[in-house]
PDB file of C-alpha atoms in Angstrom:
ATOM      1  CA  MET W1467     -26.121  58.757 -48.282  1.00 75.00           C
ATOM      2  CA  THR W1468     -24.888  56.704 -52.236  1.00 81.00           C
ATOM      3  CA  PRO W1469     -25.216  53.564 -52.981  1.00 86.00           C
ATOM      4  CA  GLU W1470     -21.976  52.965 -52.993  1.00 85.00           C
ATOM      5  CA  LEU W1471     -21.550  53.904 -49.506  1.00 86.00           C
ATOM      6  CA  GLU W1472     -25.061  51.449 -48.536  1.00 86.00           C
ATOM      7  CA  ARG W1473     -23.069  49.018 -49.176  1.00 87.00           C
ATOM      8  CA  LEU W1474     -20.322  49.647 -47.961  1.00 88.00           C
ATOM      9  CA  LEU W1475     -21.636  49.954 -44.080  1.00 86.00           C
ATOM     10  CA  GLY W1476     -23.812  47.301 -45.367  1.00 86.00           C
ATOM     11  CA  ALA W1477     -20.951  45.053 -45.717  1.00 84.00           C
ATOM     12  CA  MET W1478     -19.288  46.528 -42.523  1.00 84.00           C
ATOM     13  CA  ALA W1479     -22.239  44.912 -41.009  1.00 81.00           C
ATOM     14  CA  THR W1480     -22.596  41.637 -42.371  1.00 81.00           C
ATOM     15  CA  ALA W1481     -19.070  40.572 -43.229  1.00 70.00           C
ATOM     16  CA  ARG W1482     -15.806  40.033 -41.405  1.00 68.00           C
ATOM     17  CA  GLN W1483     -12.374  41.600 -42.385  1.00 60.00           C
ATOM     18  CA  ARG W1484     -10.291  39.148 -43.958  1.00 61.00           C
ATOM     19  CA  ASP W1485     -12.917  38.077 -46.209  1.00 61.00           C
ATOM     20  CA  GLY W1486     -12.144  40.625 -48.627  1.00 77.00           C
ATOM     21  CA  VAL W1487     -15.670  42.006 -48.639  1.00 83.00           C
ATOM     22  CA  ILE W1488     -15.296  44.804 -47.160  1.00 85.00           C
ATOM     23  CA  LEU W1489     -12.423  46.350 -48.865  1.00 85.00           C
ATOM     24  CA  THR W1490     -14.021  45.826 -51.881  1.00 88.00           C
ATOM     25  CA  ALA W1491     -16.735  47.513 -51.294  1.00 88.00           C
ATOM     26  CA  TYR W1492     -14.744  50.340 -50.005  1.00 90.00           C
ATOM     27  CA  THR W1493     -12.487  50.372 -53.004  1.00 91.00           C
ATOM     28  CA  ASP W1494     -15.797  50.721 -55.209  1.00 91.00           C
ATOM     29  CA  PHE W1495     -16.904  53.740 -52.565  1.00 92.00           C
ATOM     30  CA  VAL W1496     -13.399  55.612 -52.592  1.00 93.00           C
ATOM     31  CA  ARG W1497     -13.824  55.059 -56.791  1.00 92.00           C
ATOM     32  CA  SER W1498     -17.298  56.629 -56.960  1.00 92.00           C
ATOM     33  CA  CYS W1499     -16.049  59.718 -55.364  1.00 93.00           C
ATOM     34  CA  GLY W1500     -13.692  59.849 -58.472  1.00 93.00           C
ATOM     35  CA  LEU W1501     -10.292  58.687 -56.826  1.00 94.00           C
ATOM     36  CA  ASP W1502      -7.948  56.973 -57.376  1.00 92.00           C
ATOM     37  CA  HIS W1503      -6.153  55.353 -54.990  1.00 94.00           C
ATOM     38  CA  PHE W1504      -6.785  55.464 -50.758  1.00 95.00           C
ATOM     39  CA  VAL W1505      -4.308  54.008 -48.016  1.00 94.00           C
ATOM     40  CA  LEU W1506      -5.338  53.097 -44.311  1.00 91.00           C
ATOM     41  CA  GLY W1507      -3.298  52.612 -41.711  1.00 88.00           C
ATOM     42  CA  MET W1508      -3.435  52.197 -38.794  1.00 86.00           C
ATOM     43  CA  ALA W1509      -1.012  52.537 -35.357  1.00 85.00           C
ATOM     44  CA  ILE W1510      -1.346  50.466 -32.099  1.00 85.00           C
ATOM     45  CA  GLY W1511       0.677  51.082 -29.273  1.00 79.00           C
ATOM     46  CA  ASP W1512       2.932  53.287 -27.415  1.00 75.00           C
ATOM     47  CA  PRO W1513       5.142  54.994 -30.095  1.00 68.00           C
ATOM     48  CA  ASP W1514       8.281  54.945 -28.149  1.00 68.00           C
ATOM     49  CA  VAL W1515       8.913  51.247 -26.908  1.00 68.00           C
ATOM     50  CA  GLY W1516       7.245  50.351 -30.408  1.00 74.00           C
ATOM     51  CA  GLN W1517       4.190  50.472 -31.967  1.00 79.00           C
ATOM     52  CA  THR W1518       2.473  47.392 -34.576  1.00 85.00           C
ATOM     53  CA  VAL W1519       1.192  49.124 -38.047  1.00 83.00           C
ATOM     54  CA  GLU W1520      -1.459  48.228 -40.019  1.00 84.00           C
ATOM     55  CA  ILE W1521      -2.465  49.412 -44.014  1.00 88.00           C
ATOM     56  CA  GLN W1522      -4.855  48.626 -46.627  1.00 89.00           C
ATOM     57  CA  THR W1523      -4.372  50.277 -49.585  1.00 92.00           C
ATOM     58  CA  SER W1524      -5.249  50.167 -53.431  1.00 93.00           C
ATOM     59  CA  LEU W1525      -1.875  51.175 -54.189  1.00 94.00           C
ATOM     60  CA  PRO W1526       0.204  47.851 -55.845  1.00 94.00           C
ATOM     61  CA  ASP W1527       2.153  45.389 -54.773  1.00 94.00           C
ATOM     62  CA  ALA W1528       4.609  45.974 -55.639  1.00 94.00           C
ATOM     63  CA  TRP W1529       5.185  49.893 -53.798  1.00 93.00           C
ATOM     64  CA  MET W1530       3.953  48.350 -50.274  1.00 93.00           C
ATOM     65  CA  GLU W1531       6.560  45.141 -50.974  1.00 94.00           C
ATOM     66  CA  GLU W1532       9.686  47.750 -51.921  1.00 94.00           C
ATOM     67  CA  TYR W1533       7.503  50.119 -48.781  1.00 93.00           C
ATOM     68  CA  ASP W1534       8.670  47.259 -46.182  1.00 91.00           C
ATOM     69  CA  ALA W1535      11.608  45.982 -47.283  1.00 93.00           C
ATOM     70  CA  LEU W1536      12.563  49.461 -46.915  1.00 91.00           C
ATOM     71  CA  ASP W1537      11.351  50.194 -43.380  1.00 90.00           C
ATOM     72  CA  HIS W1538       9.406  53.206 -45.719  1.00 91.00           C
ATOM     73  CA  VAL W1539       6.469  54.042 -42.409  1.00 87.00           C
ATOM     74  CA  ARG W1540       9.594  55.733 -39.866  1.00 86.00           C
ATOM     75  CA  HIS W1541       9.348  57.945 -42.913  1.00 92.00           C
ATOM     76  CA  ASP W1542       6.481  58.024 -44.053  1.00 92.00           C
ATOM     77  CA  TYR W1543       5.064  61.909 -43.894  1.00 93.00           C
ATOM     78  CA  VAL W1544       1.486  60.639 -43.175  1.00 91.00           C
ATOM     79  CA  VAL W1545       2.976  58.245 -40.448  1.00 86.00           C
ATOM     80  CA  GLN W1546       5.074  61.862 -38.752  1.00 87.00           C
ATOM     81  CA  GLN W1547       1.422  63.813 -38.199  1.00 85.00           C
ATOM     82  CA  MET W1548      -0.126  61.560 -36.308  1.00 81.00           C
ATOM     83  CA  ALA W1549       3.187  62.578 -34.210  1.00 80.00           C
ATOM     84  CA  ASN W1550       0.434  66.366 -33.889  1.00 84.00           C
ATOM     85  CA  LEU W1551      -2.389  64.808 -32.463  1.00 82.00           C
ATOM     86  CA  GLY W1552      -3.504  64.983 -28.536  1.00 77.00           C
ATOM     87  CA  PRO W1553      -6.873  64.740 -26.599  1.00 75.00           C
ATOM     88  CA  ASP W1554      -7.478  68.376 -27.369  1.00 80.00           C
ATOM     89  CA  ARG W1555      -6.820  67.644 -31.391  1.00 83.00           C
ATOM     90  CA  PRO W1556      -7.612  64.290 -32.322  1.00 82.00           C
ATOM     91  CA  LEU W1557      -8.210  64.966 -36.263  1.00 87.00           C
ATOM     92  CA  LEU W1558      -6.010  66.747 -38.577  1.00 91.00           C
ATOM     93  CA  THR W1559      -6.508  67.232 -42.302  1.00 92.00           C
ATOM     94  CA  THR W1560      -3.020  67.350 -44.611  1.00 93.00           C
ATOM     95  CA  ALA W1561      -3.073  67.943 -47.693  1.00 94.00           C
ATOM     96  CA  TRP W1562       0.326  66.698 -49.192  1.00 94.00           C
ATOM     97  CA  GLY W1563       1.931  65.618 -52.767  1.00 92.00           C
ATOM     98  CA  GLU W1564       4.941  65.216 -54.359  1.00 92.00           C
ATOM     99  CA  ALA W1565       5.744  68.268 -54.573  1.00 93.00           C
ATOM    100  CA  THR W1566       6.233  68.356 -50.268  1.00 95.00           C
ATOM    101  CA  ALA W1567       9.537  66.333 -51.176  1.00 95.00           C
ATOM    102  CA  ASP W1568      10.926  69.449 -51.870  1.00 94.00           C
ATOM    103  CA  ARG W1569       9.926  71.582 -48.530  1.00 95.00           C
ATOM    104  CA  PRO W1570      12.979  72.742 -46.497  1.00 94.00           C
ATOM    105  CA  GLU W1571      11.389  71.188 -43.268  1.00 94.00           C
ATOM    106  CA  VAL W1572      11.223  67.517 -45.465  1.00 95.00           C
ATOM    107  CA  SER W1573      14.101  65.242 -44.991  1.00 95.00           C
ATOM    108  CA  ALA W1574      15.528  63.770 -48.466  1.00 95.00           C
ATOM    109  CA  ARG W1575      14.566  60.545 -46.699  1.00 95.00           C
ATOM    110  CA  THR W1576      10.588  61.568 -45.813  1.00 96.00           C
ATOM    111  CA  GLY W1577      11.056  63.001 -49.999  1.00 95.00           C
ATOM    112  CA  GLN W1578      12.296  59.665 -50.745  1.00 95.00           C
ATOM    113  CA  VAL W1579       8.885  58.274 -49.758  1.00 95.00           C
ATOM    114  CA  LEU W1580       6.677  60.726 -51.526  1.00 95.00           C
ATOM    115  CA  ARG W1581       7.878  60.502 -54.701  1.00 95.00           C
ATOM    116  CA  GLY W1582       8.001  56.945 -54.757  1.00 94.00           C
ATOM    117  CA  VAL W1583       4.216  56.647 -53.726  1.00 94.00           C
ATOM    118  CA  ALA W1584       3.578  59.446 -56.155  1.00 93.00           C
ATOM    119  CA  ASP W1585       5.056  57.347 -58.975  1.00 93.00           C
ATOM    120  CA  ALA W1586       3.169  54.290 -57.224  1.00 93.00           C
ATOM    121  CA  GLY W1587      -0.356  56.347 -58.216  1.00 90.00           C
ATOM    122  CA  LEU W1588      -0.440  59.301 -55.540  1.00 91.00           C
ATOM    123  CA  GLY W1589       0.795  62.355 -56.766  1.00 90.00           C
ATOM    124  CA  ASN W1590      -1.877  64.819 -54.778  1.00 93.00           C
ATOM    125  CA  ALA W1591      -3.624  63.588 -51.941  1.00 94.00           C
ATOM    126  CA  LEU W1592      -5.368  64.245 -48.362  1.00 95.00           C
ATOM    127  CA  SER W1593      -4.915  62.666 -45.358  1.00 95.00           C
ATOM    128  CA  PHE W1594      -7.095  62.417 -42.402  1.00 93.00           C
ATOM    129  CA  THR W1595      -5.617  61.254 -39.783  1.00 91.00           C
ATOM    130  CA  GLY W1596      -7.054  60.604 -35.594  1.00 87.00           C
ATOM    131  CA  ARG W1597      -6.116  59.216 -33.072  1.00 80.00           C
ATOM    132  CA  GLY W1598      -8.681  56.811 -30.360  1.00 70.00           C
ATOM    133  CA  ALA W1599     -11.363  58.616 -28.099  1.00 60.00           C
ATOM    134  CA  ALA W1600      -9.652  57.837 -24.805  1.00 55.00           C
ATOM    135  CA  GLU W1601      -6.490  59.501 -23.677  1.00 55.00           C
ATOM    136  CA  SER W1602      -5.211  55.937 -22.418  1.00 57.00           C
ATOM    137  CA  ASP W1603      -6.192  54.452 -25.943  1.00 63.00           C
ATOM    138  CA  GLN W1604      -2.625  54.120 -27.790  1.00 77.00           C
ATOM    139  CA  ALA W1605      -4.884  53.767 -31.322  1.00 82.00           C
ATOM    140  CA  TRP W1606      -3.636  55.923 -34.249  1.00 85.00           C
ATOM    141  CA  PHE W1607      -5.473  56.131 -37.616  1.00 88.00           C
ATOM    142  CA  ALA W1608      -5.322  57.651 -40.983  1.00 91.00           C
ATOM    143  CA  ALA W1609      -7.399  57.667 -43.972  1.00 94.00           C
ATOM    144  CA  THR W1610      -5.464  58.697 -47.317  1.00 95.00           C
ATOM    145  CA  PHE W1611      -7.294  59.447 -50.628  1.00 95.00           C
ATOM    146  CA  GLY W1612      -5.953  60.883 -53.968  1.00 94.00           C
ATOM    147  CA  CYS W1613      -5.277  60.575 -57.011  1.00 90.00           C
ATOM    148  CA  GLN W1614      -2.313  60.162 -59.978  1.00 81.00           C
ATOM    149  CA  ARG W1615      -2.589  62.372 -62.718  1.00 76.00           C
ATOM    150  CA  SER W1616      -4.820  64.421 -61.796  1.00 82.00           C
ATOM    151  CA  GLY W1617      -3.676  67.991 -60.182  1.00 87.00           C
ATOM    152  CA  ARG W1618      -4.215  69.385 -56.546  1.00 88.00           C
ATOM    153  CA  GLU W1619      -6.681  72.024 -57.224  1.00 92.00           C
ATOM    154  CA  ALA W1620      -9.141  68.668 -58.661  1.00 91.00           C
ATOM    155  CA  VAL W1621      -8.013  65.833 -56.047  1.00 91.00           C
ATOM    156  CA  LEU W1622      -8.804  68.441 -52.836  1.00 92.00           C
ATOM    157  CA  GLU W1623     -12.181  69.995 -54.793  1.00 93.00           C
ATOM    158  CA  ARG W1624     -13.147  65.890 -55.361  1.00 93.00           C
ATOM    159  CA  ILE W1625     -12.300  64.952 -50.978  1.00 94.00           C
ATOM    160  CA  ASN W1626     -14.158  67.944 -50.368  1.00 93.00           C
ATOM    161  CA  ASN W1627     -17.104  67.531 -51.980  1.00 93.00           C
ATOM    162  CA  HIS W1628     -17.419  64.000 -50.748  1.00 93.00           C
ATOM    163  CA  ARG W1629     -15.462  64.466 -47.214  1.00 93.00           C
ATOM    164  CA  ASN W1630     -18.780  63.467 -44.606  1.00 91.00           C
ATOM    165  CA  GLU W1631     -18.426  60.888 -46.243  1.00 92.00           C
ATOM    166  CA  LEU W1632     -15.176  59.312 -46.483  1.00 93.00           C
ATOM    167  CA  LEU W1633     -15.151  59.765 -43.134  1.00 90.00           C
ATOM    168  CA  ILE W1634     -17.726  58.563 -41.834  1.00 88.00           C
ATOM    169  CA  ALA W1635     -16.601  55.580 -44.167  1.00 90.00           C
ATOM    170  CA  SER W1636     -12.933  55.710 -42.873  1.00 87.00           C
ATOM    171  CA  PHE W1637     -13.613  55.811 -39.306  1.00 82.00           C
ATOM    172  CA  ALA W1638     -16.797  52.872 -39.927  1.00 84.00           C
ATOM    173  CA  LEU W1639     -14.421  50.879 -40.711  1.00 84.00           C
ATOM    174  CA  PHE W1640     -11.391  50.768 -38.374  1.00 82.00           C
ATOM    175  CA  PRO W1641     -12.773  48.912 -35.812  1.00 82.00           C
ATOM    176  CA  CYS W1642     -12.314  46.363 -38.772  1.00 81.00           C
ATOM    177  CA  LEU W1643      -8.930  46.484 -39.348  1.00 80.00           C
ATOM    178  CA  ARG W1644      -8.067  46.487 -35.125  1.00 84.00           C
ATOM    179  CA  PRO W1645      -8.643  43.356 -34.605  1.00 87.00           C
ATOM    180  CA  ALA W1646      -5.921  42.123 -36.485  1.00 85.00           C
ATOM    181  CA  LEU W1647      -3.612  44.944 -35.477  1.00 87.00           C
ATOM    182  CA  GLU W1648      -4.188  44.336 -31.940  1.00 88.00           C
ATOM    183  CA  ARG W1649      -4.173  40.112 -32.570  1.00 90.00           C
ATOM    184  CA  ARG W1650       0.213  41.467 -34.276  1.00 88.00           C
ATOM    185  CA  HIS W1651       0.894  43.742 -31.497  1.00 88.00           C
ATOM    186  CA  ALA W1652       0.242  41.064 -28.760  1.00 89.00           C
ATOM    187  CA  GLY W1653       2.739  39.349 -30.293  1.00 90.00           C
ATOM    188  CA  ILE W1654      -0.316  36.240 -32.288  1.00 91.00           C
ATOM    189  CA  VAL W1655       1.159  34.974 -35.517  1.00 86.00           C
ATOM    190  CA  GLU W1656       0.071  31.726 -35.896  1.00 90.00           C
ATOM    191  CA  ASP W1657      -2.741  31.206 -37.318  1.00 91.00           C
ATOM    192  CA  LEU W1658      -5.141  29.099 -36.803  1.00 94.00           C
ATOM    193  CA  THR W1659      -6.513  26.307 -38.810  1.00 95.00           C
ATOM    194  CA  SER W1660     -10.183  25.281 -39.773  1.00 94.00           C
ATOM    195  CA  ARG W1661     -10.686  22.730 -36.622  1.00 95.00           C
ATOM    196  CA  GLU W1662      -9.215  24.899 -33.815  1.00 96.00           C
ATOM    197  CA  VAL W1663     -11.753  27.770 -34.533  1.00 95.00           C
ATOM    198  CA  ASP W1664     -14.318  25.672 -34.621  1.00 96.00           C
ATOM    199  CA  VAL W1665     -13.262  23.972 -32.084  1.00 96.00           C
ATOM    200  CA  LEU W1666     -13.357  27.595 -29.979  1.00 96.00           C
ATOM    201  CA  ALA W1667     -16.612  28.753 -31.288  1.00 95.00           C
ATOM    202  CA  ARG W1668     -18.145  25.543 -30.234  1.00 96.00           C
ATOM    203  CA  PHE W1669     -16.466  26.221 -26.747  1.00 94.00           C
ATOM    204  CA  ALA W1670     -18.048  30.196 -26.888  1.00 94.00           C
ATOM    205  CA  GLN W1671     -21.491  29.050 -27.338  1.00 94.00           C
ATOM    206  CA  GLY W1672     -20.968  27.004 -24.263  1.00 93.00           C
ATOM    207  CA  LEU W1673     -20.565  23.248 -25.324  1.00 94.00           C
ATOM    208  CA  ARG W1674     -18.706  20.903 -23.191  1.00 93.00           C
ATOM    209  CA  PRO W1675     -15.448  18.864 -25.286  1.00 93.00           C
ATOM    210  CA  ASP W1676     -17.546  15.799 -25.247  1.00 94.00           C
ATOM    211  CA  ARG W1677     -20.943  17.179 -27.033  1.00 95.00           C
ATOM    212  CA  ILE W1678     -18.231  19.745 -29.421  1.00 95.00           C
ATOM    213  CA  ALA W1679     -16.964  15.864 -30.781  1.00 96.00           C
ATOM    214  CA  HIS W1680     -20.487  14.767 -30.661  1.00 94.00           C
ATOM    215  CA  ARG W1681     -21.018  17.687 -33.180  1.00 93.00           C
ATOM    216  CA  MET W1682     -18.349  17.795 -35.118  1.00 94.00           C
ATOM    217  CA  GLY W1683     -17.749  13.993 -35.671  1.00 94.00           C
ATOM    218  CA  ILE W1684     -14.401  13.640 -33.445  1.00 95.00           C
ATOM    219  CA  SER W1685     -13.000  11.749 -30.978  1.00 95.00           C
ATOM    220  CA  LYS W1686     -13.156  14.380 -27.375  1.00 95.00           C
ATOM    221  CA  ARG W1687      -9.111  13.390 -27.403  1.00 95.00           C
ATOM    222  CA  THR W1688      -8.689  15.331 -31.359  1.00 96.00           C
ATOM    223  CA  VAL W1689     -10.932  17.963 -29.271  1.00 96.00           C
ATOM    224  CA  ASP W1690      -8.425  17.966 -27.039  1.00 95.00           C
ATOM    225  CA  MET W1691      -5.680  18.365 -29.062  1.00 96.00           C
ATOM    226  CA  HIS W1692      -6.660  21.372 -31.000  1.00 96.00           C
ATOM    227  CA  SER W1693      -7.908  23.224 -27.772  1.00 96.00           C
ATOM    228  CA  VAL W1694      -3.765  22.577 -26.442  1.00 96.00           C
ATOM    229  CA  ASN W1695      -3.119  23.989 -30.604  1.00 96.00           C
ATOM    230  CA  ALA W1696      -5.069  26.641 -29.786  1.00 96.00           C
ATOM    231  CA  ARG W1697      -4.348  28.041 -26.586  1.00 96.00           C
ATOM    232  CA  ARG W1698      -1.013  27.555 -27.514  1.00 96.00           C
ATOM    233  CA  LYS W1699      -0.791  29.974 -30.604  1.00 96.00           C
ATOM    234  CA  LEU W1700      -2.557  32.507 -28.864  1.00 96.00           C
ATOM    235  CA  LYS W1701      -0.726  32.292 -25.853  1.00 94.00           C
ATOM    236  CA  ALA W1702      -3.250  31.315 -23.271  1.00 95.00           C
ATOM    237  CA  ARG W1703      -3.218  29.891 -19.743  1.00 94.00           C
ATOM    238  CA  THR W1704      -7.012  28.711 -20.504  1.00 94.00           C
ATOM    239  CA  LEU W1705      -8.860  27.068 -23.101  1.00 92.00           C
ATOM    240  CA  ALA W1706     -11.650  30.345 -21.130  1.00 93.00           C
ATOM    241  CA  GLU W1707      -8.959  32.843 -22.156  1.00 95.00           C
ATOM    242  CA  ALA W1708      -7.959  31.452 -25.616  1.00 95.00           C
ATOM    243  CA  THR W1709     -11.692  31.666 -26.618  1.00 94.00           C
ATOM    244  CA  ALA W1710     -11.861  35.273 -25.589  1.00 94.00           C
ATOM    245  CA  LYS W1711      -8.109  36.231 -27.176  1.00 94.00           C
ATOM    246  CA  ALA W1712     -10.740  35.015 -30.323  1.00 94.00           C
ATOM    247  CA  VAL W1713     -13.239  36.310 -29.961  1.00 91.00           C
ATOM    248  CA  ARG W1714     -11.606  39.778 -29.704  1.00 90.00           C
ATOM    249  CA  TYR W1715      -9.063  39.224 -32.496  1.00 91.00           C
ATOM    250  CA  ASP W1716     -12.019  38.703 -34.626  1.00 87.00           C
ATOM    251  CA  LEU W1717     -10.698  34.887 -35.307  1.00 90.00           C
ATOM    252  CA  ILE W1718     -15.038  32.971 -34.587  1.00 86.00           C
TER     253      ILE W1718
END
């Protein structure tokens, strides 16, 4: 195990995804493999009804703003590969690059996305796509690695030299990304305040409202107010449900 991978796995074990520590360690790990960029994508939900997609990447913010504004996700070449996954085919490996846009089976809009991501830094890349282990688990994952100027063969050689480590690191990272994705998929978009997080964390410890008020140095009425606001934001009917959702979505 390389020192960079060891640091990454250590960060996964001790930090929260929203703190940014994990993605910083992941970026360092990818760069240590001689690769310029990565894209981590995760989708959850029924493709025929509506999916929610989360993307973490080292590519420039300007490209991701364009990607979101033009709804490129529906025409993303890697996302399209997810349709080929199934219980009997849980993992796929796909090499692609700017030249893929010229293939006759690739639509003009998908070609536009391929050329755009090449300009952003992924001229040649390799993607690993997979899905949840359970047949009923409607979750799909994709980890893409590549370089801006290196040729196709050089990029593939670098990735294959570190293939096992890249797979271990990427698929270990997806559980860290999933809580935020599930939260968005459930339609929970309003952030909790630090006080609301503190109150729910103490409820999760089994403390009563009066004890929480004493610990936090506030009135019980204020504790009740934070509880009501947290329940509303988390779309929970009870405080117990709000606390359970806060744990599930990695908020406390």
